[in-house]
Tab-separated table of C-alpha atoms in Angstrom:
chain	number	residue	atom	x	y	z
A	1320	MET	CA	106.913	171.690	103.552
A	1321	LYS	CA	104.629	173.399	101.512
A	1322	THR	CA	105.377	175.762	99.376
A	1323	TYR	CA	102.716	178.497	97.243
A	1324	THR	CA	103.770	180.154	94.029
A	1325	TYR	CA	101.916	182.903	92.632
A	1326	LYS	CA	99.937	181.556	88.972
A	1327	GLY	CA	98.419	184.822	87.791
A	1328	SER	CA	95.814	186.999	87.395
A	1329	THR	CA	93.303	187.765	84.743
A	1330	LYS	CA	92.082	191.021	84.060
A	1331	GLU	CA	88.250	190.155	85.132
A	1332	ASN	CA	89.980	189.161	88.608
A	1333	HIS	CA	93.040	191.457	89.316
A	1334	MET	CA	91.576	193.796	91.571
A	1335	GLU	CA	90.799	190.241	93.839
A	1336	VAL	CA	94.861	190.093	94.042
A	1337	VAL	CA	95.410	193.277	94.500
A	1338	SER	CA	92.988	192.976	97.301
A	1339	LEU	CA	94.492	190.847	98.754
A	1340	GLY	CA	97.745	192.579	98.336
A	1341	TRP	CA	96.106	195.791	100.113
A	1342	GLN	CA	95.540	193.507	103.370
A	1343	PHE	CA	99.234	192.969	104.077
A	1344	GLY	CA	100.584	196.142	103.435
A	1345	LEU	CA	101.643	195.777	99.917
A	1346	GLN	CA	100.245	198.803	97.287
A	1347	ASN	CA	103.461	200.160	96.671
A	1348	ILE	CA	105.629	196.881	96.178
A	1349	ARG	CA	108.109	197.399	92.438
A	1350	LYS	CA	109.674	194.586	91.903
A	1351	MET	CA	107.660	191.711	91.934
A	1352	SER	CA	103.503	191.693	92.039
A	1353	MET	CA	101.123	191.890	95.539
A	1354	GLY	CA	100.095	188.284	94.518
A	1355	GLU	CA	103.798	187.051	94.468
A	1356	LYS	CA	104.942	188.813	96.803
A	1357	ILE	CA	102.165	187.363	99.245
A	1358	ALA	CA	103.448	183.938	97.728
A	1359	GLU	CA	106.727	185.070	99.168
A	1360	LEU	CA	105.290	186.015	102.429
A	1361	ALA	CA	104.146	182.581	102.800
A	1362	ASN	CA	107.076	181.111	101.273
A	1363	ASP	CA	108.899	183.151	104.890
A	1364	GLY	CA	106.751	181.515	107.658
A	1365	ASN	CA	103.880	184.216	107.149
A	1366	GLU	CA	100.179	182.248	108.052
A	1367	ARG	CA	98.021	184.638	107.439
A	1368	ALA	CA	99.582	184.695	103.962
A	1369	GLN	CA	99.172	180.795	104.024
A	1370	GLN	CA	95.652	180.881	104.776
A	1371	VAL	CA	95.301	182.953	101.698
A	1372	CYS	CA	97.224	181.364	99.656
A	1373	GLU	CA	94.797	177.924	100.532
A	1374	SER	CA	91.790	180.126	99.991
A	1375	HIS	CA	92.617	180.935	97.407
A	1376	PRO	CA	93.231	178.101	94.598
A	1377	GLU	CA	92.571	179.930	91.338
A	1378	PHE	CA	95.224	182.549	92.336
A	1379	PHE	CA	98.304	180.035	93.919
A	1380	THR	CA	99.264	176.250	93.588
A	1381	ILE	CA	100.566	174.208	96.778
A	1382	ASN	CA	103.225	172.065	96.419
A	1383	GLN	CA	104.016	169.351	99.046
């Protein structure tokens, strides 16, 4: 089973992660970053979140 982990972002690409989070309706989360939440959704079986993680290796690590 694949597991997804958020690696983080830089100042230069932070808005791209924010934009990805908005696509999942995550604009008001507090306890974790949007990237961490997307990885959590992917780990919970959300296929769309898995696709986002796999298409953005600059932000997410995939462990098999």
